[in-house]
Structures are given as C-alpha cells and as structure tokens.
Short mmCIF file of C-alpha atoms and ligand atoms in Angstrom, two decimals:
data_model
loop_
_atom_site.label_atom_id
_atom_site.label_comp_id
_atom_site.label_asym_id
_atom_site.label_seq_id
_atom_site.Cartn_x
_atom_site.Cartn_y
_atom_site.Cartn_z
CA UNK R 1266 0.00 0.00 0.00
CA UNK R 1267 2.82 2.29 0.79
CA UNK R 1268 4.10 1.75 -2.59
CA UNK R 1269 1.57 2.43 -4.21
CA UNK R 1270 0.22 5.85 -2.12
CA UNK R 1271 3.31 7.17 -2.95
CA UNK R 1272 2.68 7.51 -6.89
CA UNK R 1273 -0.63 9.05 -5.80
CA UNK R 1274 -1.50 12.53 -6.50
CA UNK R 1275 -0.78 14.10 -2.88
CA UNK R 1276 -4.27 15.80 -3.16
CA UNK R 1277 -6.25 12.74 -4.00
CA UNK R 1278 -4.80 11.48 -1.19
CA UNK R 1279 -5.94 13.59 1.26
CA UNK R 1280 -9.22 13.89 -0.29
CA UNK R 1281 -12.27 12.91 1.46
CA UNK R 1282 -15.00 11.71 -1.03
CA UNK R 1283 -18.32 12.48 -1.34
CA UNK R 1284 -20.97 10.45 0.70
CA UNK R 1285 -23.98 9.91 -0.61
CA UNK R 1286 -27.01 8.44 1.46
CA UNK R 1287 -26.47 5.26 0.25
CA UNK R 1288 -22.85 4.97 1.58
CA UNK R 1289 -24.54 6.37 4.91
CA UNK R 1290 -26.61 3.39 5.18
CA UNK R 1291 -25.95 0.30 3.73
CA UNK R 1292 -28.81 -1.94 5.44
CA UNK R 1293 -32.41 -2.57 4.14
CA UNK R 1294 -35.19 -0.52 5.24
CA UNK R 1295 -38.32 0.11 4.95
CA UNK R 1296 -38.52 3.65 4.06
CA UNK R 1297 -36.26 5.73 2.69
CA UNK R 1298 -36.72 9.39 2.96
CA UNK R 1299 -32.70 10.05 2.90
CA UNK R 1300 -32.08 11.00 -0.74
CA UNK R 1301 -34.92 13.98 -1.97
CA UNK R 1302 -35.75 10.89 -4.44
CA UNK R 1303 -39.22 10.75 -5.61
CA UNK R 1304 -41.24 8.29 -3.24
CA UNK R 1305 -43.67 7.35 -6.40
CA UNK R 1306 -42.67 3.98 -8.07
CA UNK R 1307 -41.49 4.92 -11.83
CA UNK R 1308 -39.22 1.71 -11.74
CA UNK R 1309 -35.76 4.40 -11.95
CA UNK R 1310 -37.09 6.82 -8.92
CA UNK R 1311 -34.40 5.56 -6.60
CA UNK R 1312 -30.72 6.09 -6.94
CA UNK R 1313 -28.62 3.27 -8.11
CA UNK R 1314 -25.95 1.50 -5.88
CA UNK R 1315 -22.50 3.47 -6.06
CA UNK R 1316 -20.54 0.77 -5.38
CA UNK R 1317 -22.16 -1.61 -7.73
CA UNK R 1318 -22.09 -4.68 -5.50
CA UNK R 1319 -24.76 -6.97 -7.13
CA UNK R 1320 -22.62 -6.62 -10.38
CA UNK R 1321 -18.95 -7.07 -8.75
CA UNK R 1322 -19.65 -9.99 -7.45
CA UNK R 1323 -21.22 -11.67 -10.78
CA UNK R 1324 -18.12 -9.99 -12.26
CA UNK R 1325 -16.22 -11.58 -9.18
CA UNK R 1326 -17.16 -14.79 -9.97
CA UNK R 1327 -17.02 -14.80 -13.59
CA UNK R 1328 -13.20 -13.66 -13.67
CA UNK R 1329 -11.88 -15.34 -10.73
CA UNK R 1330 -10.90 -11.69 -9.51
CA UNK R 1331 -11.69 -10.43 -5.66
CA UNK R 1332 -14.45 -8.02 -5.72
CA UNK R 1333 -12.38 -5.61 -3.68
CA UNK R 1334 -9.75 -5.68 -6.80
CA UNK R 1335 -12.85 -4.85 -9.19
CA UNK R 1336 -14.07 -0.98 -10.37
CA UNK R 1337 -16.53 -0.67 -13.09
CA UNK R 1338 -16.65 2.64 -15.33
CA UNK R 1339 -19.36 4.56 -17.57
CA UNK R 1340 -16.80 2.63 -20.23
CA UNK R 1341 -12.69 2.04 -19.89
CA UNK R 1342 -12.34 5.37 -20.99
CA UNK R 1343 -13.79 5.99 -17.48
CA UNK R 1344 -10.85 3.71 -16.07
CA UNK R 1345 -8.04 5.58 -18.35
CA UNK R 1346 -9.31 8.91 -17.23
CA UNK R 1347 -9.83 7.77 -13.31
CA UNK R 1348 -6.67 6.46 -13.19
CA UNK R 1349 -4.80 9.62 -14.50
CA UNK R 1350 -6.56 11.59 -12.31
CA UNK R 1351 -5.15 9.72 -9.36
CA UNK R 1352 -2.27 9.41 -10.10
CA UNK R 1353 -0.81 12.60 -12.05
CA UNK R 1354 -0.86 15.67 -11.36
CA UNK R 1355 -1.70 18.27 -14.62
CA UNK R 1356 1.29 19.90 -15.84
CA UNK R 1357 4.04 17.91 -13.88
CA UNK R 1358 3.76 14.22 -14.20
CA UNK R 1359 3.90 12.44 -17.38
CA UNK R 1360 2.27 8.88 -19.74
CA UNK R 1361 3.64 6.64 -21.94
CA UNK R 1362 2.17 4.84 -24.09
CA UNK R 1363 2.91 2.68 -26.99
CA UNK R 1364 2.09 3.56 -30.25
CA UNK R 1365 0.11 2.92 -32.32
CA UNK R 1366 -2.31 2.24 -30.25
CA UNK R 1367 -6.12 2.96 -28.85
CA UNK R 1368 -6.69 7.06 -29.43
CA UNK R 1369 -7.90 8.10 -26.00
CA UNK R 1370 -4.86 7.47 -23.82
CA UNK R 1371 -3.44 10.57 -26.04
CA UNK R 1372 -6.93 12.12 -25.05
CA UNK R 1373 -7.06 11.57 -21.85
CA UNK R 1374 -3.89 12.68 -21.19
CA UNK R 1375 -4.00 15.98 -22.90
CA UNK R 1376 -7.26 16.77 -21.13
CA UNK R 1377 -5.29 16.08 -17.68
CA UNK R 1378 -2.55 18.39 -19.01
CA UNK R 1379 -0.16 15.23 -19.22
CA UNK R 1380 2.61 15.07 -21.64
CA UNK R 1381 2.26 11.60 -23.28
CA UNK R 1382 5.67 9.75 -24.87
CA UNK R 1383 4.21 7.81 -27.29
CA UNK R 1384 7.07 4.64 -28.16
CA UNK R 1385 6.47 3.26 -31.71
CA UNK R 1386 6.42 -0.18 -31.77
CA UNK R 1387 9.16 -2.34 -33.60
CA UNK R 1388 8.75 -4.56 -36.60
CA UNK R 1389 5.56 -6.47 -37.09
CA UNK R 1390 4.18 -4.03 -34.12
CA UNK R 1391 5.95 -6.17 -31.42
CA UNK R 1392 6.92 -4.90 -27.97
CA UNK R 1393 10.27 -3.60 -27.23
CA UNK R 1394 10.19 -3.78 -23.28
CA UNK R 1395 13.97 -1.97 -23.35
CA UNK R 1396 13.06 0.83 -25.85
CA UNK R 1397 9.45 1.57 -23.21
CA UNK R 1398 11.78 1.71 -20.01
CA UNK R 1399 13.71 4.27 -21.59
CA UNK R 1400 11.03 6.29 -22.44
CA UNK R 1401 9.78 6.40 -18.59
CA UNK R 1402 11.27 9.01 -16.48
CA UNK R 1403 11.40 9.86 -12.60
CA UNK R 1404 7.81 11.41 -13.44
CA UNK R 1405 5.95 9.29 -15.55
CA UNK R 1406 3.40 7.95 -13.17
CA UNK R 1407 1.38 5.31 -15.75
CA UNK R 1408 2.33 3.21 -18.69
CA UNK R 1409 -0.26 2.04 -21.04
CA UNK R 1410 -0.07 -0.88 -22.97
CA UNK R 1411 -2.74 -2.86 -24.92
CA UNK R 1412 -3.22 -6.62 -25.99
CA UNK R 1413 -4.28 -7.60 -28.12
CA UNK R 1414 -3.73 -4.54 -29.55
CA UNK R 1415 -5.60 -1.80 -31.29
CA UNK R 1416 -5.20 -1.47 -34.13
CA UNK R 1417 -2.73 -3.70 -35.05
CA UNK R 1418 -4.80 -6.84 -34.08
CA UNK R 1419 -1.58 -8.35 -32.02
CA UNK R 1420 -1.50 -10.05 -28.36
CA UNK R 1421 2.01 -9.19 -26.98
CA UNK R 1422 4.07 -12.66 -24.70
CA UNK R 1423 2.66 -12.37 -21.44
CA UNK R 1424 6.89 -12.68 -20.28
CA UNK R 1425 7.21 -9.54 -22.09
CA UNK R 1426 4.31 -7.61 -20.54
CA UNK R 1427 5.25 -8.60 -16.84
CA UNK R 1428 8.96 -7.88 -17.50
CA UNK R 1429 7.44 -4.23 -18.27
CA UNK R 1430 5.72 -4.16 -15.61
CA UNK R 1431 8.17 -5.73 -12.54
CA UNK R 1432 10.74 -2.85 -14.01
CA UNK R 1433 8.69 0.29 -14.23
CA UNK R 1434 8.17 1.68 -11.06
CA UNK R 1435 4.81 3.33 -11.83
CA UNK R 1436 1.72 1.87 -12.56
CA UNK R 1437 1.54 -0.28 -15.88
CA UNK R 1438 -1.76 -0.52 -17.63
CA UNK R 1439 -2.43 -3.50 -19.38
CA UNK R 1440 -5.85 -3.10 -21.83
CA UNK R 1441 -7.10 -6.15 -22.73
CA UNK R 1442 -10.52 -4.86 -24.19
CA UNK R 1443 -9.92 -8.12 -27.00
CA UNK R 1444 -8.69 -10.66 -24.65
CA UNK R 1445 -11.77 -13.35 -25.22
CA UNK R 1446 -10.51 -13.26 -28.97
CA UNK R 1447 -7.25 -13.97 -28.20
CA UNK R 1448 -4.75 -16.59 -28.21
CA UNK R 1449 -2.62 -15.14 -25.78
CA UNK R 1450 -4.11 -15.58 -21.81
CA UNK R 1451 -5.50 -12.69 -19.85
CA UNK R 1452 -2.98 -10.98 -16.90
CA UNK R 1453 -5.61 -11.32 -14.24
CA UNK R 1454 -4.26 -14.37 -12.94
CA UNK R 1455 -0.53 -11.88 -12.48
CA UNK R 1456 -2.69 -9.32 -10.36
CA UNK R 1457 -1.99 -10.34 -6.89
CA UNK R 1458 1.59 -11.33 -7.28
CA UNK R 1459 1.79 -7.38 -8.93
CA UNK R 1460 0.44 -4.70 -6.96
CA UNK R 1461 1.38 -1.75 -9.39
CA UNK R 1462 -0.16 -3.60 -12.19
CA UNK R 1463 -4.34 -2.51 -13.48
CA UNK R 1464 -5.75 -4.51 -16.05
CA UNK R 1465 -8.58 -2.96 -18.20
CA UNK R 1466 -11.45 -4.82 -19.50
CA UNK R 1467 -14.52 -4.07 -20.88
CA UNK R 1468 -18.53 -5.71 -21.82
CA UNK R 1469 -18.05 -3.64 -25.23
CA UNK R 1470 -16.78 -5.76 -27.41
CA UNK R 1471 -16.88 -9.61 -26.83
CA UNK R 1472 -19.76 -9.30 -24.04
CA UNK R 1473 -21.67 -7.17 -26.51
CA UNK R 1474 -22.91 -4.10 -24.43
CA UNK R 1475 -21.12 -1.17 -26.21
CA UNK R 1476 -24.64 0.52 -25.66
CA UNK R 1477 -24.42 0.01 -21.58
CA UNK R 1478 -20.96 1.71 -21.16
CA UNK R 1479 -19.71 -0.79 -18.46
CA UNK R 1480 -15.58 -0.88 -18.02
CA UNK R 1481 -13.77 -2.62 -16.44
CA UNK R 1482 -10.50 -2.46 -13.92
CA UNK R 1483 -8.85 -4.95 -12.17
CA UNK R 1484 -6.74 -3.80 -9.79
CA UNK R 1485 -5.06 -4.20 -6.02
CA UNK R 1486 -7.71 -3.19 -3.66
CA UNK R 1487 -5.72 -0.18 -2.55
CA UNK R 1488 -5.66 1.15 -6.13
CA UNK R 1489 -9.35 0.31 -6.25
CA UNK R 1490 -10.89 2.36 -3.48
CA UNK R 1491 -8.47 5.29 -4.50
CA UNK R 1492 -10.42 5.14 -8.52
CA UNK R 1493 -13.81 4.59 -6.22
CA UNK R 1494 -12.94 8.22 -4.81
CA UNK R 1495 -12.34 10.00 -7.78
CA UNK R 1496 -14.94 8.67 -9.91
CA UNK R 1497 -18.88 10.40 -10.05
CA UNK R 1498 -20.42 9.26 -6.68
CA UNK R 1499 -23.05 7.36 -9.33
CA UNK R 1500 -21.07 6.53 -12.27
CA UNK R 1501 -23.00 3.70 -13.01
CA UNK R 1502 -26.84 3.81 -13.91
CA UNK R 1503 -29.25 1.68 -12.30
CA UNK R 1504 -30.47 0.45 -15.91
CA UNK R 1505 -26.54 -0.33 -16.65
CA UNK R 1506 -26.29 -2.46 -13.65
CA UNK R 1507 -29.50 -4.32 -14.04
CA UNK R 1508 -29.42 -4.98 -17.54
CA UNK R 1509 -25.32 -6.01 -17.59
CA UNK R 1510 -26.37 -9.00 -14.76
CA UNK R 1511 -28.94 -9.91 -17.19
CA UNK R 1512 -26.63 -10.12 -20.20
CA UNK R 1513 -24.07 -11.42 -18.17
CA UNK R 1514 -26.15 -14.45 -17.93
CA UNK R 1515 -26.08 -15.02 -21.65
CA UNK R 1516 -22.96 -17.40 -22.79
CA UNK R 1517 -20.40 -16.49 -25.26
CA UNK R 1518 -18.27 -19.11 -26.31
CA UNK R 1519 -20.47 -19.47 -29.45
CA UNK R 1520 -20.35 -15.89 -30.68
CA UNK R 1521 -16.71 -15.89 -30.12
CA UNK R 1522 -16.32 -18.93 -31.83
CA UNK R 1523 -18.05 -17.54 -35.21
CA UNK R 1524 -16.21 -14.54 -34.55
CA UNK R 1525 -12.76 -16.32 -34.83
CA UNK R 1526 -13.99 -18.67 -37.68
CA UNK R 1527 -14.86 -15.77 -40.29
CA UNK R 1528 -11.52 -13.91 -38.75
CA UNK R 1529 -10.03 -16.70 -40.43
CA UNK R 1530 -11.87 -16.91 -43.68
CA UNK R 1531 -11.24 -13.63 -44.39
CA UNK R 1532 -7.47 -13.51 -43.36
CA UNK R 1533 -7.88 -16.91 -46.05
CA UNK R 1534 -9.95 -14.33 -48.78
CA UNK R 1535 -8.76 -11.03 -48.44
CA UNK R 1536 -4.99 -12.09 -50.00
CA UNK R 1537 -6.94 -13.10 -53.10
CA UNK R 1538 -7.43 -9.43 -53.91
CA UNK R 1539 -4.50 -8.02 -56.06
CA UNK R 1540 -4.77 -4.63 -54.39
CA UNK R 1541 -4.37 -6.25 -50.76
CA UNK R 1542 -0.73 -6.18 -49.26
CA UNK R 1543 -0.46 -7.21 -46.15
CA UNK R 1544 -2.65 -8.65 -43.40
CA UNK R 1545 -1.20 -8.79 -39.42
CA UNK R 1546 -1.78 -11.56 -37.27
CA UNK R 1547 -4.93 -10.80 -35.55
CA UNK R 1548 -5.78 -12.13 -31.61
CA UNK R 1549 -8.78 -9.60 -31.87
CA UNK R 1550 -12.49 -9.72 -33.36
CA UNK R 1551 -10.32 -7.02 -36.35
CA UNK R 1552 -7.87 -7.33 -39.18
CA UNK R 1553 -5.55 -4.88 -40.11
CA UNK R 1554 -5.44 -4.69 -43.77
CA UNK R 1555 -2.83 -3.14 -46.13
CA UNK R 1556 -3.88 -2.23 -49.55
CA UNK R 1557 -2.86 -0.27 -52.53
CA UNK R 1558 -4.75 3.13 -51.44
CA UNK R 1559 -6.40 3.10 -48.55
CA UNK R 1560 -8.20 6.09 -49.06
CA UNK R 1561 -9.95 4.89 -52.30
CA UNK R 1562 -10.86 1.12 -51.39
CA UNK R 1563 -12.28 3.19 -48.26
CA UNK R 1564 -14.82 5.51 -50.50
CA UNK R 1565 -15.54 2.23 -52.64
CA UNK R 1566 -16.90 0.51 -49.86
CA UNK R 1567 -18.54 3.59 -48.17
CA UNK R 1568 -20.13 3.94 -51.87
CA UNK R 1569 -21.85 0.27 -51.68
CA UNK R 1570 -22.54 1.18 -47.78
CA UNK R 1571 -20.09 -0.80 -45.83
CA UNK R 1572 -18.27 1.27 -43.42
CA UNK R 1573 -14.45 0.21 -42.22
CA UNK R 1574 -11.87 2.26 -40.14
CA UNK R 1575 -9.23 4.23 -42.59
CA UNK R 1576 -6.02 4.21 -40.36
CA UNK R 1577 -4.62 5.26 -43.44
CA UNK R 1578 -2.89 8.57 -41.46
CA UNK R 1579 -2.35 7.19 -38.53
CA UNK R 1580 1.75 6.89 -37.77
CA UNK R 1581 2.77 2.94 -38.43
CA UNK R 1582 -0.41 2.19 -40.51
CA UNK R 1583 -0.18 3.64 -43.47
CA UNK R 1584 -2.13 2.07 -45.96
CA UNK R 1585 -4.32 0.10 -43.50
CA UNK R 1586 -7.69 -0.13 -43.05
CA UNK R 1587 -9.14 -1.75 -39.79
CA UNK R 1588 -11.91 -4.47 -40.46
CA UNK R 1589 -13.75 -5.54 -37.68
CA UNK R 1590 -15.09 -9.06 -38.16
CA UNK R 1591 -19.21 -8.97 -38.70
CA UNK R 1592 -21.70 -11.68 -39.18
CA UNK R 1593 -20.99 -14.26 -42.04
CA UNK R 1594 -23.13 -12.56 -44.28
CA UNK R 1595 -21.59 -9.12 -43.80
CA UNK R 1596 -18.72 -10.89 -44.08
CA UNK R 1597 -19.67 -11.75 -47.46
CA UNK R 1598 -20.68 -8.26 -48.57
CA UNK R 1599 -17.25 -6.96 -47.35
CA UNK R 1600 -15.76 -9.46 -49.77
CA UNK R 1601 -17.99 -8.99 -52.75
CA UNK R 1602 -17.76 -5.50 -52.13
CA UNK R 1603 -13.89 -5.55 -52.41
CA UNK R 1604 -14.42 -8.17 -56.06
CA UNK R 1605 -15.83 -4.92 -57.89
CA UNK R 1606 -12.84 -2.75 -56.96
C1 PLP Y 2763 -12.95 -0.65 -27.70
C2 PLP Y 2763 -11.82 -0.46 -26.76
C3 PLP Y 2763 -12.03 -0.20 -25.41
C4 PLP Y 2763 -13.42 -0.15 -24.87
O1 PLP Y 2763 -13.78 1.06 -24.39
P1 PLP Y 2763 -15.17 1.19 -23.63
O2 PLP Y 2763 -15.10 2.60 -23.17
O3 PLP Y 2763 -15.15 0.20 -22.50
O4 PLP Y 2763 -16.26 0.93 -24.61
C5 PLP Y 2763 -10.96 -0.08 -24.57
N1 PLP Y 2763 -9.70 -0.21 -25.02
C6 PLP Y 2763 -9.46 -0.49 -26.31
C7 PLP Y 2763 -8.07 -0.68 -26.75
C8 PLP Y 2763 -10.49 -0.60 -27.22
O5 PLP Y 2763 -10.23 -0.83 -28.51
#
C-alpha cells in the first residue's frame, strides 16, 4: 500500500469523497426518505448503488478476480481517465504509451494536461520492453499498454508484458478490451503477485454491451478504493447495472467462436485481392489490412454502404484499413464488395 500511495497525487490522497445516502446506510429498510428521491414507483425513482455490488460480485465470480480488486466505469475510458486523475498531477507528471495504439490514452492525457511519450512499436508491431523503459522518467506515473492490440490486431508474450511491468516503477496498464478473442491468456491471474499492475477490461466488445458503457478495472484493492474516490459518486446507472447481470447471464463461447472462424476466412480471402498487401496476425475480433490506397478502397466501400476504419494517417499504418469481423453474411458483402474494386 505504501508503494503504491506514494505515486498518488498528494491531493487525492488527502481527499475525502463524497458520501452519498447510500454509503450512509448500507442496510435494508423500509422507508427511505434520505435521498430527496421521488417516493412514487417509476421503476428508476431511486438512486442506483454506487458501489455496484450486485454486479462485482457476478463480475467476481465470472473472472476469478476479488471483488475488492474490481471498479466498473461509464466505459474504460472511465478507467483511463480515473486512473490519470489519481495518479498525475496536470502539468508535472507524465504517460507513456505505446504507439500505435487505442486514441484516447493521447486524449485523456492531454485533457489532464499530461505530456504523453508515445514509443512506436518495432517490426511487425511487437513490444520492445527496453526501448518503453527508456522512455519512462522519474515522473511518468502510468504506462499504457494494450493486448491484443488496437489497431494492429496483435497479443504481446505475457513474459514480455510482466517484465514491463516488474521494471517500471509506476503503474503499468495493461488493456485487454480483446482478450476473449485472443490466443494469448489474460494478466488477471498476475494481479496479486503485482500490486502496481491494473488490467482494463470491458462488456463492449466480446460481451456485446457497447450501448451500456460498463468498463472494467482490475486492480489491487488499494488502487481500487483510490479510482472509487475519484470517480462520479453514481457513475453507473441503475439500468446499466441491471441490464449487464442480465446479459451477463447469456454465454459467449459461441459468438466468439463464429467470430474467430470468419476472422479466419477472411485472413484466407482477403490475400486473393491483387490490391491487398499485407494482413497482421490478428488475436482480436479485427484485421488490419494493407492495400494499394487506402483512401480509395475506403470511398468504394462507403459507396456500396459498408463502413471500415481508414487508419490510413495514422503513424505505423499507413495504408491500412481496420476491419472488424461482422456476421458471415456481412462478411460476405465486405468481400464482394472488395471483387468490384
Ligand atoms: C474498444 C476499446 C475499449 C473499450 O472502451 P469502452 O469505453 O469500454 O467501450 C478499450 N480499449 C481499447 C483498446 C479498445 O479498442
């Protein structure tokens, strides 16, 4: 704990949160006149839980994962902005990140006023846990890194991530936001043996509740209750909660299978096209795709309305679209699509 309070923003430290009547009383009653709610049933006139304890512990026992060591956000960008907030202070502490990589750590740090060293990655996008060390200085607080990564589609060797993290001496960010489509296992089972180490999920993308906003942490419970302070009071909508146990219920091995099985039909199809250069190894539900112009296979399938990402000016992608894998049948309007170009 000592470790990690001193990376902590000295304010945020000191800082007593906001209470709200639920935290006052936790029991069950059988009227509650505590909150100015409205006392006439609408279904939504009561205040959801702040600390979200119905859904940590399905969470709990779904990952394996203390509920203590577990903090949900309106989203991970939530998480990524929480967890600058406690621990860097605007205008003196500093981010890396690798590049490229998922757009809002560069946000999120340049609304906190954080300078962000952004460390390419090598050839192939692979880690290069020497050339990241160097970047970090006495003030660089957080380190973000992503696998499988976005948008290059690759999972990084857990014995590279970990030697990352045992060496920095801030706080290293893993974001695993594609880890159910990968090949590569998840960090979680590292978290109690690492203490400076957070590792981001989310229900957006293999769990299929984009729409809900529902991020995901895992942390030590130190670094937990610190995020718990910082974040709104109730972050976390009652209809959120309800709905994510309800979703939660719904089994996604089979989803994830098709999702992997048309991953590798296209990464099969794609290379047919003469205008296609390169696909990357993908352990994510996305393929990063090379081509002759980017720009105008992107219009072409705008045109017959099928919208991909254009990474085409982004630093390390040049060239690339990002393809994220759909249904079969979109699958096979993507492809069609492409046989007209
Ligand atoms: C999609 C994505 C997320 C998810 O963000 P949410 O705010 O939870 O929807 C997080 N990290 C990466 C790298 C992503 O690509």
């Amino acid at each position: 704990m000592k470790e990690i309070d001193a990376l902590v923003r000295p304010n945020i430290l000191a800082l007593s949160p906001y209470s709200t009547a639920r935290d006052d009383f936790k029991g069950k009653a059988e009227v509650y006149i505590d909150a100015n709610e409205s006392p006439f049933p609408s279904g939504w006139n009561r205040y959801p839980d702040p600390r979200q304890k119905a859904l940590k512990a399905r969470i709990s026992a779904l990952k394996g994962v203390p509920a203590e060591s577990i903090f949900i956000g309106n989203g991970s960008d939530e998480a990524i902005d929480v967890l600058m907030r406690v621990f860097c202070t605007p205008g003196h502490d500093e981010v890396v990140s690798i590049a490229p990589s998922y757009g809002m750590y560069r946000v999120a740090a340049d609304i906190n006023d954080l300078p962000l060293t952004e460390v390419q990655l090598g050839e192939g996008f692979s880690l290069e846990p020497e050339k990241l060390l160097a970047a970090c200085t006495e003030r660089t607080k957080l380190l973000f890194l992503c696998s499988p990564n976005n948008p290059s589609g690759n999972a990084f060797a857990v014995s590279d991530l970990l030697r990352v993290a045992e060496a920095f001496r801030g706080i290293t960010v893993v974001d695993e936001a594609y880890i159910d489509f990968s090949s590569q296992p998840s960090l979680l089972p590292q978290l109690a043996e690492h203490p400076r180490l957070v590792v981001l999920q989310t229900l957006s993308k293999a769990r299929g509740m984009a729409a809900l906003r529902l991020g995901l942490a895992f942390a030590a419970p130190r670094i937990v209750e610190l995020m718990s302070r910082v974040k709104y009071p109730y972050n976390i909508n009652e209809a959120a909660q309800k709905l994510a146990l309800e979703v939660l219920e719904n089994p996604i091995e089979g989803q994830v299978a098709t999702v992997l099985e048309e991953r590798a039909r296209l990464e099969r199809e794609l290379p047919r096209f003469p205008f296609v250069r390169k696909i990357w190894p993908s352990d994510a539900n996305f393929l990063l795709v090379q081509v002759d112009d980017a720009d105008a296979t992107y219009d072409h399938l705008t045109r017959d309305g099928i919208i991909v990402r254009n990474r085409n000016r982004v630093k390390g992608c040049q060239g690339c679209l990002r393809i994220t894998v759909g249904l079969p049948e979109e699958n096979d309007k993507l492809l069609k699509s492409l046989s007209k170009l």
